[in-house]
PDB file of C-alpha atoms and ligand atoms in Angstrom:
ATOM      1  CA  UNK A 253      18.789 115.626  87.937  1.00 81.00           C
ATOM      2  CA  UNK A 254      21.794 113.432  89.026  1.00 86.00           C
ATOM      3  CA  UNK A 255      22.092 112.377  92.555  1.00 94.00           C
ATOM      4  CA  UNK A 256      24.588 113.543  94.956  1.00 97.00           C
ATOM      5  CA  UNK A 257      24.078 111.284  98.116  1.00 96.00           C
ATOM      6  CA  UNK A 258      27.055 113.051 100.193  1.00 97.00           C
ATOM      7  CA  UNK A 259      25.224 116.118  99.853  1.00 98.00           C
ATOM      8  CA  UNK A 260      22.330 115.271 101.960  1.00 98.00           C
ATOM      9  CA  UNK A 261      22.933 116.694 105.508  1.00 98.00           C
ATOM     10  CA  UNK A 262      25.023 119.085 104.582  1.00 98.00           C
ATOM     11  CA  UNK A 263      24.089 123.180 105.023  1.00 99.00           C
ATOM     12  CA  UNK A 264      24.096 125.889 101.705  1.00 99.00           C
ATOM     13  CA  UNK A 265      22.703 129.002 101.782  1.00 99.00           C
ATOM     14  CA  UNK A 266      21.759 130.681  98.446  1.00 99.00           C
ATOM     15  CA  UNK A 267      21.589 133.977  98.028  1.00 98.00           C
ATOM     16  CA  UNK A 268      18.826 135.472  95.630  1.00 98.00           C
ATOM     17  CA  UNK A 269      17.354 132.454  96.547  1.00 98.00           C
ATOM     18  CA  UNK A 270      13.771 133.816  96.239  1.00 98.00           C
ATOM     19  CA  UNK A 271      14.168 134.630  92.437  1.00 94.00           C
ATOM     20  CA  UNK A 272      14.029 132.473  89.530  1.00 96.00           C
ATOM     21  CA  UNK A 273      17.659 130.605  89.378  1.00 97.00           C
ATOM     22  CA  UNK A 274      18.628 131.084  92.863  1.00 98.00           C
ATOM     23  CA  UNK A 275      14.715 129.508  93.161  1.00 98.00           C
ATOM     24  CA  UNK A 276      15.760 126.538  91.391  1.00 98.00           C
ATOM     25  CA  UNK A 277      18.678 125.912  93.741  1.00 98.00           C
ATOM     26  CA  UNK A 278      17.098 125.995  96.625  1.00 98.00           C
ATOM     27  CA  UNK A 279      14.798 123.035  95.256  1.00 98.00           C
ATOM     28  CA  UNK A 280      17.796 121.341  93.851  1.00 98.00           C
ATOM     29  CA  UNK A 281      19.755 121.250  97.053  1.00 98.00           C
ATOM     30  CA  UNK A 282      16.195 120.897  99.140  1.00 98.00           C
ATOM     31  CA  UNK A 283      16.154 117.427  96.503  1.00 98.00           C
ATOM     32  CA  UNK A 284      19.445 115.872  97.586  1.00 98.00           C
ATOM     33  CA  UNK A 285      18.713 116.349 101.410  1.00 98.00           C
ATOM     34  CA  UNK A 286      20.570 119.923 101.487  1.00 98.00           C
ATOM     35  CA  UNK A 287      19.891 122.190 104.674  1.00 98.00           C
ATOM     36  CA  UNK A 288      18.922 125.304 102.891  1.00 99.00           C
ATOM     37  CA  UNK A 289      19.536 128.936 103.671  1.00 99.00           C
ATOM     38  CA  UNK A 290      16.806 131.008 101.304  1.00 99.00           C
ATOM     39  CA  UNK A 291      18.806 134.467 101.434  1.00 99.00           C
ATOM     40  CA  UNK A 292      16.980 137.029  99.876  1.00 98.00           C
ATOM     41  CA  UNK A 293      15.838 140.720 100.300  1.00 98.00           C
ATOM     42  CA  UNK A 294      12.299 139.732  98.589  1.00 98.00           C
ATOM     43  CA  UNK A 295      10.736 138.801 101.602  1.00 98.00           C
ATOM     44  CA  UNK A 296       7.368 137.751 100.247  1.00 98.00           C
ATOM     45  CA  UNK A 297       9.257 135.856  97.564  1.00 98.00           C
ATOM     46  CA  UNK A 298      11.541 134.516 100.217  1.00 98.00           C
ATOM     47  CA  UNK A 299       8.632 133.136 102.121  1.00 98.00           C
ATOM     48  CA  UNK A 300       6.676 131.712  99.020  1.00 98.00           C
ATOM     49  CA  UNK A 301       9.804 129.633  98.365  1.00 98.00           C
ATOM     50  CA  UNK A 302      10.282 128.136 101.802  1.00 98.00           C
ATOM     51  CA  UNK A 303       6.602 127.504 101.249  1.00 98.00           C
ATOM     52  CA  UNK A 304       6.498 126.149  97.675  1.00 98.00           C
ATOM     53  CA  UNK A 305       9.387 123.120  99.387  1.00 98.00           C
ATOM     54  CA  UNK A 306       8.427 119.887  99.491  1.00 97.00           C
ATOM     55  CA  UNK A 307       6.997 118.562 103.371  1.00 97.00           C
ATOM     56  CA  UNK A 308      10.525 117.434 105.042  1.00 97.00           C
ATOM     57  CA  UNK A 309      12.254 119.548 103.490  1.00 98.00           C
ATOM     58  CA  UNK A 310      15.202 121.327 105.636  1.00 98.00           C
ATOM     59  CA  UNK A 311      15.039 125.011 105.500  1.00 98.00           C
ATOM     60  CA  UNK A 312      14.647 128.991 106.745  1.00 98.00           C
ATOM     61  CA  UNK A 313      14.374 132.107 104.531  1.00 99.00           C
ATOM     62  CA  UNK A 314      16.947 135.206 106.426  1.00 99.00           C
ATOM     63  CA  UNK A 315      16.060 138.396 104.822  1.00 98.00           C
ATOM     64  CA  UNK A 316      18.686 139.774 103.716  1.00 98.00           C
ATOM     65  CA  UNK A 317      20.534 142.541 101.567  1.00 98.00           C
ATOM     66  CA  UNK A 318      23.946 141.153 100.447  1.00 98.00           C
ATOM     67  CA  UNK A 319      25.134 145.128 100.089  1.00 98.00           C
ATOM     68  CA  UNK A 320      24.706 145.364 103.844  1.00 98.00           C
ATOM     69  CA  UNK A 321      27.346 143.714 106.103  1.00 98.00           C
ATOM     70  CA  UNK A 322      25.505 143.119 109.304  1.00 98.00           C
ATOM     71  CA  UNK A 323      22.666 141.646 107.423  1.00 98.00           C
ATOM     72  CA  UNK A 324      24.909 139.050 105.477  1.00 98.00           C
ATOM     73  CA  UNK A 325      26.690 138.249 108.799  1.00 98.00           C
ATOM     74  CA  UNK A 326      23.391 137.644 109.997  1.00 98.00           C
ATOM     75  CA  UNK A 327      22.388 134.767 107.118  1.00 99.00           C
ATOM     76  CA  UNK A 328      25.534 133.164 108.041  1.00 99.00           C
ATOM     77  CA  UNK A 329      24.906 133.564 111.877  1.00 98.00           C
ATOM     78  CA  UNK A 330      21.217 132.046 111.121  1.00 98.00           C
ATOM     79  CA  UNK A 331      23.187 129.009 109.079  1.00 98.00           C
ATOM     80  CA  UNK A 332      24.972 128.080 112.193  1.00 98.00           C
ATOM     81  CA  UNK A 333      22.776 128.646 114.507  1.00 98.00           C
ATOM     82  CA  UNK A 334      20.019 126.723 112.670  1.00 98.00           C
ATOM     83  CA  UNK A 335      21.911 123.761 111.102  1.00 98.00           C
ATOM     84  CA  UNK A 336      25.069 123.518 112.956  1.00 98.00           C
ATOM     85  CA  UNK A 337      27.214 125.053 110.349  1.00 98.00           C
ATOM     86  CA  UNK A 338      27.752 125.950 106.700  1.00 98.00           C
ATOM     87  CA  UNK A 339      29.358 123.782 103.705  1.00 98.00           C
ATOM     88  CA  UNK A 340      28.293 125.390 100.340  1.00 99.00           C
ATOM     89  CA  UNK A 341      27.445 128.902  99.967  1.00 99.00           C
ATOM     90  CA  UNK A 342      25.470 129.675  96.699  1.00 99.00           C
ATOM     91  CA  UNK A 343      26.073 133.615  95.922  1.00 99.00           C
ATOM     92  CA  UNK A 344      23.851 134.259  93.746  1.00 98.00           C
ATOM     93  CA  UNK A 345      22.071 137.885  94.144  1.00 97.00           C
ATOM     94  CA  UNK A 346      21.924 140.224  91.148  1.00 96.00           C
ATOM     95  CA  UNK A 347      20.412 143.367  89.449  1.00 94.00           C
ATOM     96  CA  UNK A 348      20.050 144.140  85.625  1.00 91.00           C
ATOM     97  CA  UNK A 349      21.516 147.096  84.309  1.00 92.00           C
ATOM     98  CA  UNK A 350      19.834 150.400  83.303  1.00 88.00           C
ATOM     99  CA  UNK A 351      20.736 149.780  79.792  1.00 89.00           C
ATOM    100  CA  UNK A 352      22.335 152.828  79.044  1.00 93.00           C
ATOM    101  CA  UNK A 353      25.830 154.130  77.298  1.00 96.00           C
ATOM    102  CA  UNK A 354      28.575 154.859  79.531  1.00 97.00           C
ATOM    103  CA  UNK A 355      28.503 158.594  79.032  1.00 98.00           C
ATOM    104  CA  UNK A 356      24.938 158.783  79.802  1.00 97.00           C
ATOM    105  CA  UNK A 357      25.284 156.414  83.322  1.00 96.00           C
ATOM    106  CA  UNK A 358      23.794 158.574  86.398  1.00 97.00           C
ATOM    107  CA  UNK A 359      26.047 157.458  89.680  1.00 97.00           C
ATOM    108  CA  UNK A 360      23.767 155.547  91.184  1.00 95.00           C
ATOM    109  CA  UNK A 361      23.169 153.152  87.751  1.00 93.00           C
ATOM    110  CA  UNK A 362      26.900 152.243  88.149  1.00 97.00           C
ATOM    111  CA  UNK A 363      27.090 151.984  91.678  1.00 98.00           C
ATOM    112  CA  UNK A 364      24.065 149.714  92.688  1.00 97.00           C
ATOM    113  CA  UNK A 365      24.965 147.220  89.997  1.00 97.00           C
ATOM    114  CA  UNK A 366      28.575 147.060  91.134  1.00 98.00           C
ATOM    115  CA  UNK A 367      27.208 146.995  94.742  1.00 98.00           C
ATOM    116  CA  UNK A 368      24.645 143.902  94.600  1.00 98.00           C
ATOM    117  CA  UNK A 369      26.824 142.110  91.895  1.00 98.00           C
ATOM    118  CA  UNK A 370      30.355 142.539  93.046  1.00 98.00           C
ATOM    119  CA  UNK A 371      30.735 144.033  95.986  1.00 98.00           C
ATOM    120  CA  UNK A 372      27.933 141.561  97.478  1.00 99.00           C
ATOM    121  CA  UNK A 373      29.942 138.496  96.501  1.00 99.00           C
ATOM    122  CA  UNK A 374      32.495 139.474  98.469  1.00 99.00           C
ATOM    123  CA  UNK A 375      30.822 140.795 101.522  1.00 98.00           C
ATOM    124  CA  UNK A 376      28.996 137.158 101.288  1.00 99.00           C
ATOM    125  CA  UNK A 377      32.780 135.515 100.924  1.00 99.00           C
ATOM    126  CA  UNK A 378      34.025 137.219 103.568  1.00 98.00           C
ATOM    127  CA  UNK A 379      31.259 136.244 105.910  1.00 99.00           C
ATOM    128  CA  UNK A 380      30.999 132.451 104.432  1.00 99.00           C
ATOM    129  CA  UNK A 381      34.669 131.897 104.008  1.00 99.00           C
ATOM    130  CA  UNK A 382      35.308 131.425 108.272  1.00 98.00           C
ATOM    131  CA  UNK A 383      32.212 129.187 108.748  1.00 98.00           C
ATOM    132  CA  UNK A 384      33.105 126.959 105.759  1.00 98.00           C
ATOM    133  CA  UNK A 385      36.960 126.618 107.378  1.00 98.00           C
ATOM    134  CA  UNK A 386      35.112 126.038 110.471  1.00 98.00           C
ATOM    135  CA  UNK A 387      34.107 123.041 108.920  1.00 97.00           C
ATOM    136  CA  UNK A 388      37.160 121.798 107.336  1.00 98.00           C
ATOM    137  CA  UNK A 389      36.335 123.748 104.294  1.00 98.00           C
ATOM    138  CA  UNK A 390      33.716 123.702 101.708  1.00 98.00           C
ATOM    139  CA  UNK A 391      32.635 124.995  98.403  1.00 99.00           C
ATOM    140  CA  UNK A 392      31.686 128.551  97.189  1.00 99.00           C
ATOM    141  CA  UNK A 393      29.787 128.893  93.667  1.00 99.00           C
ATOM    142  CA  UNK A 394      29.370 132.740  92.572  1.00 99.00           C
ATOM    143  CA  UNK A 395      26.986 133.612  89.970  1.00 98.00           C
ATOM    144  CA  UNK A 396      28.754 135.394  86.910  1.00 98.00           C
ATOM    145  CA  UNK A 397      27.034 135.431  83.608  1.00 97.00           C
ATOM    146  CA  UNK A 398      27.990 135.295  79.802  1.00 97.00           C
ATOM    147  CA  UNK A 399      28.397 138.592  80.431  1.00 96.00           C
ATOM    148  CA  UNK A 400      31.105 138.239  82.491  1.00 98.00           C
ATOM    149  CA  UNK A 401      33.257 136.788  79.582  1.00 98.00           C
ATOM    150  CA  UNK A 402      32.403 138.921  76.385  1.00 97.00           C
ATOM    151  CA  UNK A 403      30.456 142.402  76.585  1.00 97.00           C
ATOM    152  CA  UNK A 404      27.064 143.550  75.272  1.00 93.00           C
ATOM    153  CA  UNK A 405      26.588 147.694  74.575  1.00 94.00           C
ATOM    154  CA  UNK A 406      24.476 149.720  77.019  1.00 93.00           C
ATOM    155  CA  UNK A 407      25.265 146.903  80.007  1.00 93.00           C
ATOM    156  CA  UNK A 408      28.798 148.235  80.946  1.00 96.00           C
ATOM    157  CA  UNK A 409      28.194 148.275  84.852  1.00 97.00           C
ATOM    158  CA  UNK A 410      26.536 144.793  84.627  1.00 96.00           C
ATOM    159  CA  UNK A 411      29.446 143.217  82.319  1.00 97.00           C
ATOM    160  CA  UNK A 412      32.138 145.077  84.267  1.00 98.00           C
ATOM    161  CA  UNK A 413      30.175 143.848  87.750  1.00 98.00           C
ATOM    162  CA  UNK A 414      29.995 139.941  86.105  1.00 98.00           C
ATOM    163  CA  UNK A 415      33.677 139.942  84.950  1.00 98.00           C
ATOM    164  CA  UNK A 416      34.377 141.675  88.206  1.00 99.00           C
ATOM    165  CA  UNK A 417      33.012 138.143  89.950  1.00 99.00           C
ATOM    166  CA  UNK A 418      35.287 135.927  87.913  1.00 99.00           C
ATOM    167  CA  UNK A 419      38.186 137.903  89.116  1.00 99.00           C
ATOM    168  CA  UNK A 420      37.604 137.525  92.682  1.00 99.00           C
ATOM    169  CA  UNK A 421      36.226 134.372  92.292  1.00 99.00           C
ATOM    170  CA  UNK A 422      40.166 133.161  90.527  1.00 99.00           C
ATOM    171  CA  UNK A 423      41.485 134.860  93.761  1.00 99.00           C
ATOM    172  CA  UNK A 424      40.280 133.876  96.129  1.00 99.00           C
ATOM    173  CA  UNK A 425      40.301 130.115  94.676  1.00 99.00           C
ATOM    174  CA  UNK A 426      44.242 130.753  95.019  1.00 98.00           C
ATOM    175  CA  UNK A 427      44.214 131.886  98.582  1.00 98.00           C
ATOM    176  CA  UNK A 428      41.381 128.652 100.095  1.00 98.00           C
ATOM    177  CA  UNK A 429      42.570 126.369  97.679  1.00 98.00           C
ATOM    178  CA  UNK A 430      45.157 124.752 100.400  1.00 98.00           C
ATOM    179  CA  UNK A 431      42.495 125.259 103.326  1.00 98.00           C
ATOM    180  CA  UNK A 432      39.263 122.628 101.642  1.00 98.00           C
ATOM    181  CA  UNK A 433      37.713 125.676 100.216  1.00 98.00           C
ATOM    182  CA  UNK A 434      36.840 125.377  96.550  1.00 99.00           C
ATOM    183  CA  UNK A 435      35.692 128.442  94.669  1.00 99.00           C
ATOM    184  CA  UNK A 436      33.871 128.566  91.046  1.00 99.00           C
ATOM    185  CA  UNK A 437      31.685 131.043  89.365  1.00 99.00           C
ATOM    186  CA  UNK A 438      29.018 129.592  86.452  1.00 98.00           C
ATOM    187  CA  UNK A 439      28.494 132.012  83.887  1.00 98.00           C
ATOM    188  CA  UNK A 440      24.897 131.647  82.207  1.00 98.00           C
ATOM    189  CA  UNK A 441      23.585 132.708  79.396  1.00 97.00           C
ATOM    190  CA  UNK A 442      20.115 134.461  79.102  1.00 96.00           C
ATOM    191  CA  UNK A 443      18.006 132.211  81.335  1.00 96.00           C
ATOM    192  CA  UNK A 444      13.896 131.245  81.085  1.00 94.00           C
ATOM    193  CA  UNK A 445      13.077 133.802  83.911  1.00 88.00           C
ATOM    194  CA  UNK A 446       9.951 135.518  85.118  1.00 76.00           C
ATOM    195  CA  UNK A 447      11.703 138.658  83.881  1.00 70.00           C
ATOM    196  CA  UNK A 448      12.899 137.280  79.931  1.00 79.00           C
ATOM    197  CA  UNK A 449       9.190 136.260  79.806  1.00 80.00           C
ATOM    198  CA  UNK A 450       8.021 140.005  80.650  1.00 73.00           C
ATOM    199  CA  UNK A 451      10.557 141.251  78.122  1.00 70.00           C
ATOM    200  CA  UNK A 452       8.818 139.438  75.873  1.00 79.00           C
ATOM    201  CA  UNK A 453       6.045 140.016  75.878  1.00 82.00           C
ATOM    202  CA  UNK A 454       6.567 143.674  75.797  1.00 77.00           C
ATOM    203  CA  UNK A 455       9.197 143.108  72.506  1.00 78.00           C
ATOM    204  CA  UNK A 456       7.954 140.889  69.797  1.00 82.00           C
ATOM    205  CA  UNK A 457      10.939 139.494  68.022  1.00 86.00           C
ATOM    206  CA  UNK A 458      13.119 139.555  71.328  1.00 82.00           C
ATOM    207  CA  UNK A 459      13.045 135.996  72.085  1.00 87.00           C
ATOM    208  CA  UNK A 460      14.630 134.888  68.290  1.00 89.00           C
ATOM    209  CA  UNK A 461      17.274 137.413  68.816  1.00 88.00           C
ATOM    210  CA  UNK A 462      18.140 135.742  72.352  1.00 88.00           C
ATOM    211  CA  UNK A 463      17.633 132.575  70.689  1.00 92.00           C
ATOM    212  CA  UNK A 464      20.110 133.891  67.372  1.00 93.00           C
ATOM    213  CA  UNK A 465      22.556 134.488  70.257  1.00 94.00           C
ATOM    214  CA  UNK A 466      22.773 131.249  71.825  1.00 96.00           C
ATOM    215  CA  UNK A 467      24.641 129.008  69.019  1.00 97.00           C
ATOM    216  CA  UNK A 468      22.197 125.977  70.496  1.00 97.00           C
ATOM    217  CA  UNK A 469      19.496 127.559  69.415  1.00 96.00           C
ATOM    218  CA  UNK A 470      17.572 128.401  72.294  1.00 95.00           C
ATOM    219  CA  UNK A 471      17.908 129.964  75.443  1.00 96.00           C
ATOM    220  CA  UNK A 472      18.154 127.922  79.329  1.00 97.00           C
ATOM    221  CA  UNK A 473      15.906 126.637  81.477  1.00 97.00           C
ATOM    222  CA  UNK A 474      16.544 127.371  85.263  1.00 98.00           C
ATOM    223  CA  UNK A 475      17.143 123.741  85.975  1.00 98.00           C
ATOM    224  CA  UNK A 476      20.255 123.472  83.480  1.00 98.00           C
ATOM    225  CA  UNK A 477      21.607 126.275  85.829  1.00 98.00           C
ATOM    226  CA  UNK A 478      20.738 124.302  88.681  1.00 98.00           C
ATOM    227  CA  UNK A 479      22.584 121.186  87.747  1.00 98.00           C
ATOM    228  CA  UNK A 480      25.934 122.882  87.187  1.00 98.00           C
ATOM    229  CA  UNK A 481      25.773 124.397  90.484  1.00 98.00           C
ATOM    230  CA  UNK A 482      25.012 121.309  92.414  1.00 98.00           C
ATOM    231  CA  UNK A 483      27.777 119.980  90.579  1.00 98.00           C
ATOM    232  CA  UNK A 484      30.511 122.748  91.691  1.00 98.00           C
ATOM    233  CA  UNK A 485      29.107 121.825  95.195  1.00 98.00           C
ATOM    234  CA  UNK A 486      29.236 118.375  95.325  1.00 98.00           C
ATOM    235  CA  UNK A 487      33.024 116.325  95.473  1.00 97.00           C
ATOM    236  CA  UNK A 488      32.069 115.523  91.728  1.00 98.00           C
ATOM    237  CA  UNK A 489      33.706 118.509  90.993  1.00 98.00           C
ATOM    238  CA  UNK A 490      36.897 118.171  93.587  1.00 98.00           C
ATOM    239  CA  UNK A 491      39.529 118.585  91.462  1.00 98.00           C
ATOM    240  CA  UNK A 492      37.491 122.113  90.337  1.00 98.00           C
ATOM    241  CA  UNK A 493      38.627 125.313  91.807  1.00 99.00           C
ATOM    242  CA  UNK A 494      39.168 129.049  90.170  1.00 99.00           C
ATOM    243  CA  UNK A 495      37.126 127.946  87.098  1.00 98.00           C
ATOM    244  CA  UNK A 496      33.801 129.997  85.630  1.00 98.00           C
ATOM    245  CA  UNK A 497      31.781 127.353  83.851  1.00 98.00           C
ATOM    246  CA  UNK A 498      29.799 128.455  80.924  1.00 98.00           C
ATOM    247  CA  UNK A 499      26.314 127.131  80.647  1.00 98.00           C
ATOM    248  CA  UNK A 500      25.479 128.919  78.012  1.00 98.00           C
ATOM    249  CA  UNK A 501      24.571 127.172  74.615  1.00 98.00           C
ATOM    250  CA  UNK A 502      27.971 128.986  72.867  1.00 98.00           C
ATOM    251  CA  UNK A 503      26.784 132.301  73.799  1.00 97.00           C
ATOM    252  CA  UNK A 504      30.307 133.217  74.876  1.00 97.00           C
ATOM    253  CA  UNK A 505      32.307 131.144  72.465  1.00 97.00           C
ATOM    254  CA  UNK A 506      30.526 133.122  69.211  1.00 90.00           C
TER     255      UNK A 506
HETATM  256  N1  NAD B 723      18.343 135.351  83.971  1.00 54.92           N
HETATM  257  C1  NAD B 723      19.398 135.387  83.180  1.00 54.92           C
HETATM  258  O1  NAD B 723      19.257 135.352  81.942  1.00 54.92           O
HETATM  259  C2  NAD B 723      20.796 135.459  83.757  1.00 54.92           C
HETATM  260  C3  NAD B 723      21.889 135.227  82.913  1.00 54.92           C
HETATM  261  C4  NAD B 723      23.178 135.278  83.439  1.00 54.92           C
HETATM  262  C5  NAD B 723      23.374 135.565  84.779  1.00 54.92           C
HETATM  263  N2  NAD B 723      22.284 135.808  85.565  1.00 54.92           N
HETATM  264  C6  NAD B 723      22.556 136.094  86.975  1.00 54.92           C
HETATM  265  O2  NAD B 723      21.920 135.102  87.736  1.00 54.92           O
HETATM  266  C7  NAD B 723      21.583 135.623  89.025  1.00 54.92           C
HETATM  267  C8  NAD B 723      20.123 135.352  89.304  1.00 54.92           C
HETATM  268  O3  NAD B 723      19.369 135.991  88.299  1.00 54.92           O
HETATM  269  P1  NAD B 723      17.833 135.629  87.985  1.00 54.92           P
HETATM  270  O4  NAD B 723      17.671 135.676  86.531  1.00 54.92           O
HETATM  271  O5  NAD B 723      17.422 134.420  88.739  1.00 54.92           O
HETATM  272  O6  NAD B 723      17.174 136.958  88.541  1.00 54.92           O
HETATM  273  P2  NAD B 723      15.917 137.196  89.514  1.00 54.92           P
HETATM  274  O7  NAD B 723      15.687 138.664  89.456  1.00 54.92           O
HETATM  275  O8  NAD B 723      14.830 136.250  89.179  1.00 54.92           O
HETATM  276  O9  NAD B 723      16.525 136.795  90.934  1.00 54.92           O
HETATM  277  C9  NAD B 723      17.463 137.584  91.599  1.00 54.92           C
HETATM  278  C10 NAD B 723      17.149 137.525  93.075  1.00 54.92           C
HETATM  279  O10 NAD B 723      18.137 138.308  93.753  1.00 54.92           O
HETATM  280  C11 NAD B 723      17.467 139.042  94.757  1.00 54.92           C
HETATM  281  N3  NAD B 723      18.261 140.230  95.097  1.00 54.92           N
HETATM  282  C12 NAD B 723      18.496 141.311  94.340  1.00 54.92           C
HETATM  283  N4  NAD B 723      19.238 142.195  95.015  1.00 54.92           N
HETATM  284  C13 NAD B 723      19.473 141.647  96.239  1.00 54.92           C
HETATM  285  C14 NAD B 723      20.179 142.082  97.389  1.00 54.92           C
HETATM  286  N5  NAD B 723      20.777 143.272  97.444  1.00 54.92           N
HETATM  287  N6  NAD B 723      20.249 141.247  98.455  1.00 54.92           N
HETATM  288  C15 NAD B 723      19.635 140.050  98.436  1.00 54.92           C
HETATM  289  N7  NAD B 723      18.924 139.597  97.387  1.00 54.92           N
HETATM  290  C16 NAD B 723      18.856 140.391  96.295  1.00 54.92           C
HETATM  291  C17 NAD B 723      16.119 139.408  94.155  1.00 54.92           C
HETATM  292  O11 NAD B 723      15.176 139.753  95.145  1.00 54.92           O
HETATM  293  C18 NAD B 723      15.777 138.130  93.413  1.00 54.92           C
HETATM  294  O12 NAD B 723      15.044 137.223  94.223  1.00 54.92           O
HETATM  295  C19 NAD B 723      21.954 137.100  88.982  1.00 54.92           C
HETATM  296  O13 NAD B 723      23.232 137.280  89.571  1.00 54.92           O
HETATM  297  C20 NAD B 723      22.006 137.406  87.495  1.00 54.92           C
HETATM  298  O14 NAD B 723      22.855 138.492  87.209  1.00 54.92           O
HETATM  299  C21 NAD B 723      21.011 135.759  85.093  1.00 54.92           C
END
């Protein structure tokens, strides 16, 4: 992993930090010397995390539900409180989709996708945004996905969620771009997780059609996520704002 030595000291918090990319953060920014928020509504996951850091590492995990807006005031309350302030904010938290056709969504499989994927990285914006201009400014990273560039059948509310997130993330770029605050979304393609390895193992034959859809040739591993993000937060990437980055092996170009 490259180094970022102006990164150490400062204060992220990453939300979904507890699962398997927002995981990998945490250890990457824990690495350069990063002050780490572990946001997550997983709490035992959230607490193996913290514990799984290396001794001297900076950290807290804030339970938290990024669809309710006193609890994501309260990560960025804990952030301040804690570390003194806040300079990257990794939003990160999402849920799969039920996998069905759009005629055959219930309400709730539309609306608790949109809620965690979308309307989370806002609530989280709106709470980060005055802390990082407290600070001079900062950067914001927002998890899109592959999917929030081309579509896949039976994942509407998850692609519409994911290209949802690039939007906002390209507008509000425009409105912090003057004010220090950059804001980026990466947009991964099917990533080594806990879950892909379940799916698995349940479907023989499903990892060489994830692999058939990645041009590379294979799928990611959590750290190739990682290093693009620590990129977007570091002043490597200070002429960056408004983009979504696709770390995806040509998923999305296909
Ligand atoms: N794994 C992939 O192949 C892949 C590909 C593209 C994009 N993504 C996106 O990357 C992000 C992380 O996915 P992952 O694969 O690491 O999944 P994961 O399930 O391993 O981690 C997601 C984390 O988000 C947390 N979370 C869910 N809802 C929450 C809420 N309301 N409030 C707070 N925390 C909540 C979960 O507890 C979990 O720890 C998601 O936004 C996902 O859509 C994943």
């Amino acid at each position: 992993m490259p180094e970022y030595p102006e990164l150490a000291g400062r204060v992220a918090v990453v939300t979904g930090g507890a699962g398997g990319i927002g995981r990998a953060c945490v250890n990457a920014y824990a690495a350069q010397g990063v002050s780490v928020v572990i946001a997550d509504r997983d709490d035992a996951a959230g607490r193996a995390t913290l514990d799984g850091l290396p001794p001297g590492s900076k950290a807290i995990f804030v339970p938290t539900d990024v669809t309710d807006a006193d609890s994501v005031r309260a990560m960025v309350r804990a952030a301040v409180d804690t570390f003194g302030g806040l300079d990257i904010a990794y939003n990160n938290a999402g849920v799969e989709a039920a996998g069905k056709a759009v005629a055959d969504m219930a309400d709730r499989d539309w609306q608790r996708v949109i809620d965690v994927n979308l309307t989370g990285v806002w609530q989280c914006m709106r709470a980060e945004i005055p802390a990082l201009l407290a600070r001079g400014g900062g950067s914001i990273v927002n998890t899109a996905s592959a999917l929030g560039q081309v579509a896949l059948p039976l994942q509407a509310s998850y692609v519409a969620s994911k290209h949802g997130v690039i939007g906002l993330t390209k507008a509000a770029a425009l409105e912090y771009s003057t004010r220090g605050i950059r804001i980026n979304a990466i947009c991964p393609g099917v990533v080594q997780t806990a879950m892909i390895d379940e799916v698995a193992a349940a479907n023989p034959g499903f990892m060489a059609d994830m692999y058939a859809k990645h041009p590379i040739g294979r799928i990611a591993a959590v750290d190739e996520i990682a290093d693009g993000v620590l990129w977007l937060s570091s002043s490597a990437s200070a002429f960056v704002t408004g983009s979504a980055l696709s770390i995806d092996g040509g998923y999305s170009a296909a």
